[in-house]
Amino acid sequence: MSDASTTDDVEPDHDHEHHHDHEGPGYSTPQAAIEESEREKLAYVMSLYVGTDVDEPDFVAVVDLDPESDTYCDIVDRIEMPNRGDELHHFGWNACSSSCHVEGLERRHLIVPGQRSSRLHVIDTKDRRNPELVEVIEPEEVFEYDLSAPHTVHCVPDGKILISMLGDADGELPGGFLELNDDFEIEGRWEPPGEIEMNYDYWYQPRQNVMVSTEWAAPKTYYPGFDLDDVENGEYGQRIHFWDWENGTVEQTIDLGEEGLIPLEVRFLHTPESTHGFVGAALSSNIFHFWREESAAPRAADEASGDEPRASGEYRVEKAIDFESREHDDWDMPVPGLTTDILLSMDDRYLFGSNWLHGEVWMYDVSDPANPRRADTLSVGGTFGEVQEVQGRELAAGPQMLQLSLDGERLYFTTSLFSSWDDQFYPEEAERGSVMLKADVDPRNGTMTLDEDFLVDWGECPAGPARAHEIRWPDGDCTSDVWQ
C-alpha cells in the first residue's frame, strides 16, 4: 500500500476549461442535480429468482415511491426477462449527466446484465411505470470477445456504454471491459487484453482522465459461494487499478494488502474537479480513501500532443474507516461486517455504506475526505441488528444495496447480495424474499431515522418470494451519474 500524506496539496484542476451547453440528458453539475431534480416517485429494482425454489425468470421491479399514491410501497410492474437463471445484479443507463452536452441523447434505456448468464438486456423506460424489454444480446455474442459475467454498467460521455466483465468466456480470469455503441451493438473490448486479471466495479472522472477499477474474483470462484480457502489461496482480489481513461491502459496499481481484501464498490467524489474517492473492502470491512498527489510536471502525453497541459501525479491510498469484527455465539470466528456497498451523497458531504453481516447502515461526514467522521448508524436486520422486523415482517438478511435521493434526504436499501452467498449466510432470504427499507436522512444534523412505515416486500410476489438487489431512479441517482 502506498504511503499517505496530507491531501492539502490536492488542488482542483480549475485551469482546465469545459463547456456545458446543456442539451442532453442529466444535469449540468452535481449541484444542479440537487436543486433541479424532483423527488423520486419510482424506483427500478433488480429482482431475481436464482437460488430460490421458484422456477421463474428474473425481473426488473417498478416500485411506487410516491407517498401520495394509492400504490405507495407496491411493486406496480414487473419486466420479466425471457430466460431463467440470469442472476440480474447491477445495471445502468444508456446516458447520464456525463452526456449532458450531447444533443439528441436521452436517459431512456436501462442496460440490464445477467451476472451468471452473461446475457445483456435493453429496457426502454419511455413509459416510466410500464417499461418494456426491447432488445437482448445473447451470451454467445459476448463470449466472442472472451469475456463473461457483466457487472458495472456506466454510460460514457459520447453516448457509448461500458460494462465491466469479471471473467473470460470460460468464467476464468482475466476479466475486462465490453463496450456497446449507442445502438446497443457490441463494439468490442474497450481495453487492450491483459491490462488486468480481476475486475469488479469501476468509476471514471473524465476531467482528470482517470478511471479506477476494483477486484472480486473469477466467476468460477465466487459463483458457488464464499470459501475461506479461496481467500487463503489468493483467489480473491485486494488491488485497485488507476487507468488512463482516454487510452484504456492501466497507469498504476495499488495493492491494499490483507486489510483491503475484496475491494468492491468504488466511488469518485461527484465534483469533476476532484481526484478523491473511496473504495470499500468487503471482507476486511475497511474503507480506503484514495486521492492523487499532484506533481508539478505536466503529463508527458499532453506535451507530446500539444494539448492543454493537465496536472499529473501518483494516486495514494490510506485506510480511512475500520469496522471491527464481532463475536457471535453461532460463529466459530469473529463475524466481519462485510461492507458490500458504499455511496456518496450528491454534495459529496456524506459517505453511506452497508455492513451486510452486522446489519448496519452507516453514515460518515467526509467533508474532509482524509478524516471521515462518523455521523450516524442504523442497526437493522443482519446478524446483530437491533431492529429485526418492520411492520411485523421479519427481516431475513442485512442491509445491502443502497440508493440515496438526489437531495440526500431519503436512503433506500435492499437485502440480497448474491444468490449463492445469500443461501450461505442468510438462507431464509430465499424462503421469505427480500425487502426494501428506507431511512429518513437529516443532512443538516447528520442523522438517520428508520422509516418503520416504509416496506416493500418481495416475499409477496405472485410467483413466490424473490430477491431484490440494486436500485435506480428514472432521473439519475448517486451511483450512476458522472460529470465532465
XYZ file of C-alpha atoms in Angstrom:
484
model
C 0.000 0.000 0.000
C 1.265 3.449 -0.800
C 2.217 5.789 1.926
C -0.225 8.512 2.737
C 0.356 12.154 3.429
C -1.694 15.290 3.646
C -4.275 15.962 0.958
C -3.888 19.696 1.298
C -1.688 19.733 -1.777
C -4.506 18.469 -3.987
C -5.919 21.427 -5.842
C -8.895 21.304 -8.187
C -7.983 21.389 -11.843
C -9.709 24.720 -12.377
C -7.483 25.700 -15.274
C -8.969 23.042 -17.482
C -11.775 24.633 -19.455
C -15.043 22.815 -20.080
C -18.109 23.942 -21.877
C -21.504 22.809 -20.692
C -24.198 23.811 -23.107
C -26.873 21.639 -21.581
C -28.647 19.947 -24.486
C -28.525 16.285 -23.497
C -29.537 14.039 -20.586
C -28.989 14.656 -16.919
C -27.817 17.762 -15.123
C -25.040 20.227 -15.842
C -23.482 19.872 -12.370
C -23.998 17.808 -9.198
C -25.462 20.897 -7.525
C -27.923 21.258 -10.404
C -28.988 17.642 -9.803
C -29.749 18.528 -6.177
C -31.585 21.765 -6.957
C -33.414 20.907 -10.187
C -34.495 17.300 -9.600
C -37.914 16.326 -8.335
C -38.474 13.831 -5.545
C -38.119 10.241 -6.734
C -41.537 8.682 -7.358
C -40.461 5.386 -8.926
C -37.586 3.002 -8.461
C -36.321 0.281 -10.749
C -35.005 -2.651 -8.715
C -33.135 -5.764 -9.809
C -35.259 -8.756 -8.767
C -34.330 -12.386 -9.124
C -35.349 -15.948 -8.550
C -31.932 -17.526 -8.968
C -31.234 -19.771 -5.987
C -34.861 -19.962 -4.822
C -37.430 -22.728 -5.250
C -39.346 -20.590 -7.741
C -38.684 -21.611 -11.340
C -39.324 -18.246 -12.970
C -37.249 -15.695 -14.879
C -35.679 -12.765 -13.056
C -37.387 -9.406 -13.476
C -36.957 -5.674 -13.033
C -39.448 -4.377 -10.483
C -41.047 -0.946 -10.793
C -41.674 0.286 -7.251
C -44.047 3.139 -6.411
C -42.277 5.609 -4.092
C -44.834 8.396 -4.267
C -46.308 8.770 -0.753
C -49.373 10.433 -2.299
C -50.098 7.353 -4.422
C -52.591 4.604 -3.613
C -49.933 2.067 -4.576
C -47.147 3.552 -2.427
C -44.603 0.834 -1.488
C -46.084 -1.562 -4.050
C -44.369 -3.235 -6.982
C -46.554 -1.805 -9.740
C -44.932 -3.502 -12.728
C -42.512 -6.341 -13.485
C -40.417 -6.558 -16.631
C -39.706 -10.275 -16.943
C -36.589 -11.498 -18.670
C -37.089 -14.031 -21.486
C -34.845 -16.685 -19.894
C -34.359 -18.250 -16.491
C -31.194 -18.130 -14.422
C -29.731 -14.784 -15.476
C -28.982 -13.563 -11.913
C -29.734 -9.911 -12.553
C -27.303 -7.988 -10.391
C -26.161 -4.464 -11.360
C -27.488 -2.298 -14.178
C -27.166 1.174 -15.631
C -28.367 3.805 -18.057
C -27.527 4.362 -21.708
C -26.848 8.033 -20.931
C -26.298 10.142 -17.829
C -25.048 13.584 -16.881
C -21.673 12.825 -18.485
C -23.519 13.391 -21.782
C -25.479 16.470 -20.702
C -23.922 18.489 -23.541
C -24.711 15.889 -26.243
C -27.765 16.881 -28.213
C -30.225 14.118 -29.077
C -29.332 11.632 -26.341
C -31.945 10.582 -23.777
C -31.602 8.845 -20.422
C -34.173 6.317 -21.512
C -32.764 2.809 -21.835
C -31.633 0.568 -18.992
C -28.857 -1.905 -19.733
C -29.591 -4.947 -17.565
C -26.947 -7.690 -17.499
C -27.307 -11.229 -16.258
C -24.328 -11.877 -13.977
C -24.431 -15.673 -14.418
C -25.782 -15.867 -17.949
C -23.702 -13.016 -19.489
C -26.887 -12.025 -21.338
C -27.442 -8.265 -21.830
C -30.982 -6.862 -21.828
C -32.082 -3.422 -23.019
C -35.242 -1.963 -21.423
C -37.000 1.094 -22.806
C -38.373 3.266 -19.976
C -40.157 5.821 -22.137
C -43.282 4.861 -20.191
C -41.745 5.046 -16.760
C -44.374 2.974 -14.975
C -44.587 0.381 -17.736
C -41.135 -0.104 -19.294
C -40.622 -2.782 -21.907
C -37.833 -5.105 -22.902
C -36.759 -4.148 -26.420
C -33.512 -5.986 -27.100
C -31.431 -8.920 -25.889
C -27.762 -9.568 -26.596
C -27.229 -13.303 -26.199
C -24.256 -14.718 -24.246
C -22.628 -16.202 -27.342
C -22.188 -12.690 -28.754
C -20.402 -11.645 -25.551
C -18.205 -14.763 -25.404
C -16.816 -13.913 -28.843
C -14.770 -11.237 -27.064
C -13.532 -13.751 -24.475
C -15.497 -12.037 -21.726
C -18.275 -13.083 -19.332
C -20.044 -12.127 -16.083
C -21.031 -8.480 -16.728
C -21.161 -6.230 -13.702
C -20.986 -2.414 -13.575
C -22.714 -0.504 -16.380
C -21.804 3.157 -16.946
C -22.653 5.366 -19.866
C -19.636 7.288 -21.161
C -19.668 10.899 -22.392
C -20.168 10.227 -26.099
C -23.248 8.028 -25.664
C -21.483 4.696 -25.585
C -21.835 2.180 -22.756
C -19.013 0.483 -20.886
C -19.519 -2.707 -18.860
C -17.010 -4.302 -16.503
C -16.722 -8.041 -17.159
C -15.418 -10.305 -14.400
C -14.257 -13.315 -16.360
C -13.219 -14.715 -19.694
C -15.548 -16.791 -21.849
C -14.949 -19.821 -19.600
C -15.597 -17.980 -16.349
C -11.909 -17.864 -15.510
C -9.560 -14.893 -15.350
C -8.822 -12.392 -16.773
C -11.841 -10.135 -16.979
C -12.007 -6.891 -18.883
C -14.421 -4.320 -20.296
C -17.038 -4.586 -23.032
C -18.154 -1.529 -24.986
C -21.565 -1.025 -26.606
C -22.369 1.732 -29.075
C -25.418 3.995 -28.784
C -27.430 1.489 -30.863
C -26.693 -1.176 -28.199
C -24.406 -3.138 -30.501
C -21.196 -4.655 -29.188
C -18.271 -2.550 -30.371
C -15.687 -4.838 -28.807
C -13.304 -4.759 -25.909
C -12.626 -1.317 -24.550
C -9.129 -2.045 -23.271
C -6.205 -3.978 -24.724
C -6.467 -7.544 -23.320
C -4.109 -8.301 -20.463
C -4.281 -4.988 -18.605
C -5.822 -6.613 -15.517
C -6.592 -10.047 -14.117
C -9.518 -9.470 -11.744
C -12.301 -6.971 -12.211
C -15.429 -5.761 -10.449
C -16.648 -2.163 -10.114
C -15.293 0.970 -11.778
C -15.817 4.723 -11.833
C -14.293 7.316 -14.125
C -13.508 11.016 -13.801
C -13.127 12.336 -17.361
C -11.833 15.769 -16.395
C -8.950 14.022 -14.654
C -8.550 11.466 -17.467
C -8.717 8.659 -14.923
C -10.743 5.547 -14.240
C -10.423 3.370 -11.133
C -11.398 -0.313 -11.072
C -11.577 -2.915 -8.300
C -11.351 -6.707 -7.905
C -13.658 -9.519 -6.832
C -12.522 -12.873 -8.250
C -13.022 -15.214 -11.179
C -16.695 -16.075 -11.688
C -15.922 -19.753 -11.126
C -14.548 -18.814 -7.703
C -17.447 -16.734 -6.367
C -20.388 -18.348 -8.226
C -20.649 -21.400 -5.879
C -20.413 -19.279 -2.708
C -17.774 -17.993 -0.317
C -14.948 -20.346 0.700
C -12.271 -19.171 3.130
C -9.778 -21.498 1.422
C -10.155 -19.414 -1.738
C -9.052 -16.361 0.251
C -6.058 -18.191 1.665
C -5.162 -19.375 -1.828
C -5.126 -15.792 -3.113
C -8.131 -16.238 -5.367
C -9.836 -13.055 -4.185
C -8.650 -9.592 -5.095
C -7.050 -6.901 -2.965
C -5.836 -4.374 -5.543
C -7.250 -1.302 -7.243
C -6.200 -0.036 -10.658
C -5.954 3.521 -11.962
C -6.384 3.798 -15.723
C -5.645 6.328 -18.413
C -9.263 6.968 -19.381
C -8.523 8.062 -22.933
C -6.118 5.251 -23.753
C -7.702 2.415 -21.775
C -4.455 1.386 -20.156
C -3.556 0.811 -16.511
C -1.191 3.504 -15.268
C -0.951 2.490 -11.623
C -1.947 -0.470 -9.448
C -2.096 -0.287 -5.668
C -2.118 -3.434 -3.517
C -4.270 -2.810 -0.437
C -2.859 -5.833 1.377
C -4.847 -8.037 3.754
C -6.704 -5.012 5.108
C -8.089 -4.451 1.635
C -9.406 -7.927 0.817
C -12.142 -7.929 -1.814
C -12.340 -4.243 -2.782
C -15.806 -3.959 -4.295
C -17.695 -0.688 -4.760
C -15.623 2.350 -5.711
C -16.773 5.989 -5.854
C -15.046 9.139 -7.001
C -16.413 12.308 -5.481
C -19.108 13.693 -7.786
C -17.419 17.018 -8.369
C -15.409 16.552 -11.563
C -12.525 18.696 -10.283
C -11.787 16.225 -7.503
C -9.398 13.289 -7.577
C -10.598 11.979 -4.208
C -12.685 8.873 -3.739
C -13.388 5.831 -1.600
C -13.375 2.082 -2.030
C -14.963 -0.437 0.333
C -13.031 -3.633 1.058
C -15.855 -6.078 1.755
C -14.119 -8.952 3.524
C -11.709 -6.796 5.519
C -14.557 -4.384 6.250
C -12.400 -1.316 5.767
C -12.955 1.834 3.758
C -9.982 3.267 1.891
C -9.607 6.873 0.821
C -7.679 7.485 -2.403
C -6.505 10.704 -3.980
C -3.957 11.918 -6.474
C -0.879 13.550 -5.056
C -0.115 16.238 -7.586
C 3.129 16.616 -9.418
C 4.419 19.893 -10.800
C 5.359 18.165 -14.049
C 2.774 18.216 -16.865
C 1.624 14.962 -18.393
C 4.043 13.683 -20.983
C 1.182 12.747 -23.314
C -0.104 16.331 -23.301
C 3.338 17.693 -24.057
C 3.731 15.275 -26.947
C 0.300 16.029 -28.426
C 0.365 19.754 -27.841
C -2.898 19.529 -25.851
C -3.572 21.792 -22.921
C -1.315 20.526 -20.115
C -3.115 18.757 -17.278
C -1.855 18.020 -13.817
C -0.210 14.688 -13.231
C 0.812 12.683 -10.210
C 0.578 9.388 -8.403
C -2.501 8.100 -6.635
C -2.221 7.424 -2.918
C -4.387 5.269 -0.679
C -4.967 5.294 3.048
C -7.320 3.276 5.244
C -9.918 5.744 6.463
C -12.560 3.663 8.292
C -12.145 0.304 10.051
C -15.125 -1.794 11.128
C -14.133 -4.317 13.776
C -15.327 -7.928 13.604
C -17.735 -9.005 16.319
C -18.106 -12.185 18.352
C -21.264 -14.239 17.936
C -22.242 -17.487 19.687
C -23.218 -19.147 16.407
C -19.925 -18.394 14.685
C -16.602 -20.072 15.385
C -14.755 -16.956 14.261
C -15.363 -13.221 14.705
C -18.029 -12.018 12.274
C -16.778 -9.379 9.812
C -19.098 -6.525 8.934
C -18.846 -7.430 5.241
C -19.018 -3.925 3.818
C -20.650 -4.608 0.490
C -21.865 -1.209 -0.713
C -20.843 2.419 -0.347
C -22.402 5.587 -1.755
C -21.555 9.305 -1.757
C -24.256 11.932 -1.385
C -24.561 14.196 -4.398
C -22.974 17.089 -2.492
C -20.011 14.853 -1.588
C -20.522 15.563 2.099
C -21.636 12.132 3.314
C -20.427 8.610 2.650
C -23.019 5.927 3.328
C -22.382 2.198 3.485
C -23.781 -1.172 4.480
C -22.294 -3.867 6.706
C -24.365 -6.769 5.467
C -23.467 -9.310 8.154
C -23.523 -6.902 11.088
C -26.854 -5.441 9.977
C -25.719 -1.813 9.846
C -26.261 1.137 7.592
C -23.698 3.797 8.419
C -23.174 7.461 7.552
C -19.858 9.312 7.737
C -19.183 13.002 7.189
C -16.415 13.089 4.562
C -16.257 16.868 4.112
C -12.581 16.281 4.834
C -12.147 13.025 2.886
C -8.873 12.198 4.621
C -10.561 12.332 8.015
C -14.052 10.799 7.870
C -16.177 11.483 10.931
C -18.880 9.034 11.976
C -22.254 10.746 11.831
C -24.817 8.011 12.488
C -25.571 4.283 12.249
C -28.775 2.292 11.892
C -28.846 -1.202 13.362
C -31.366 -3.198 11.360
C -31.516 -6.813 10.185
C -28.431 -8.950 9.739
C -26.719 -10.938 12.480
C -26.688 -8.213 15.137
C -29.345 -5.690 14.114
C -31.480 -4.158 16.865
C -34.496 -3.900 14.534
C -35.296 -7.372 13.227
C -38.772 -6.768 11.836
C -40.606 -3.896 10.169
C -44.403 -3.732 10.127
C -44.457 -7.255 11.507
C -42.304 -8.527 8.631
C -39.315 -10.437 9.959
C -36.125 -9.493 8.143
C -34.107 -12.344 6.699
C -30.807 -10.581 5.915
C -28.883 -7.381 6.481
C -28.858 -4.064 4.587
C -27.047 -4.431 1.283
C -27.516 -2.276 -1.859
C -28.085 1.417 -1.146
C -29.566 4.280 -3.116
C -29.926 7.879 -1.944
C -32.327 10.534 -3.183
C -30.631 13.299 -5.141
C -31.438 15.806 -2.382
C -29.780 13.489 0.144
C -32.817 13.138 2.408
C -34.014 9.572 1.780
C -31.802 6.487 1.844
C -33.284 3.251 0.491
C -31.730 -0.202 0.821
C -32.410 -3.827 -0.143
C -31.172 -7.051 1.470
C -29.884 -9.522 -1.160
C -26.164 -9.732 -2.002
C -25.665 -12.634 -4.435
C -27.801 -15.769 -4.596
C -25.224 -18.341 -3.524
C -23.809 -16.029 -0.849
C -27.353 -15.275 0.384
C -28.006 -19.025 0.675
C -24.816 -19.465 2.657
C -25.178 -16.628 5.171
C -28.925 -15.917 5.171
C -30.730 -18.997 3.759
C -34.095 -17.604 4.849
C -33.725 -14.822 2.259
C -34.736 -17.362 -0.401
C -37.740 -18.515 1.637
C -39.062 -15.131 2.746
C -37.800 -12.915 -0.052
C -36.033 -9.596 0.211
C -37.311 -6.283 1.444
C -36.627 -2.672 0.578
C -36.424 -0.299 3.527
C -35.946 3.439 3.875
C -34.220 5.791 6.264
C -35.026 9.477 6.501
C -31.784 11.457 6.482
C -31.223 14.842 8.091
C -28.178 16.182 6.222
C -28.009 19.277 8.400
C -27.527 17.313 11.609
C -26.020 14.184 10.092
C -28.620 11.735 11.363
C -30.733 8.877 10.001
C -34.082 7.557 11.216
C -35.545 4.265 10.030
C -38.976 4.849 8.468
C -40.827 1.935 10.023
C -43.912 2.719 7.918
C -41.991 2.019 4.711
C -41.696 -1.559 3.493
C -41.567 -3.061 0.003
C -41.856 -6.825 0.320
C -40.500 -9.189 -2.348
C -41.891 -12.034 -0.233
C -45.321 -11.283 -1.662
C -44.508 -11.555 -5.370
C -47.178 -13.532 -7.282
C -44.859 -16.387 -8.284
C -43.253 -16.594 -4.859
C -40.584 -14.846 -2.796
C -37.852 -13.136 -4.823
C -34.570 -11.428 -4.046
C -34.018 -7.673 -4.509
C -30.700 -6.045 -5.304
C -29.630 -2.766 -6.982
C -31.908 0.336 -7.098
C -32.081 3.135 -9.696
C -34.229 6.250 -10.173
C -35.539 7.235 -13.627
C -33.882 10.667 -13.401
C -30.441 9.639 -12.264
C -29.025 8.790 -8.884
C -25.952 8.960 -6.713
C -24.291 5.851 -8.180
C -24.873 6.279 -11.906
C -24.179 9.898 -12.848
C -20.721 11.199 -13.764
C -19.829 14.753 -14.762
C -17.298 16.109 -17.196
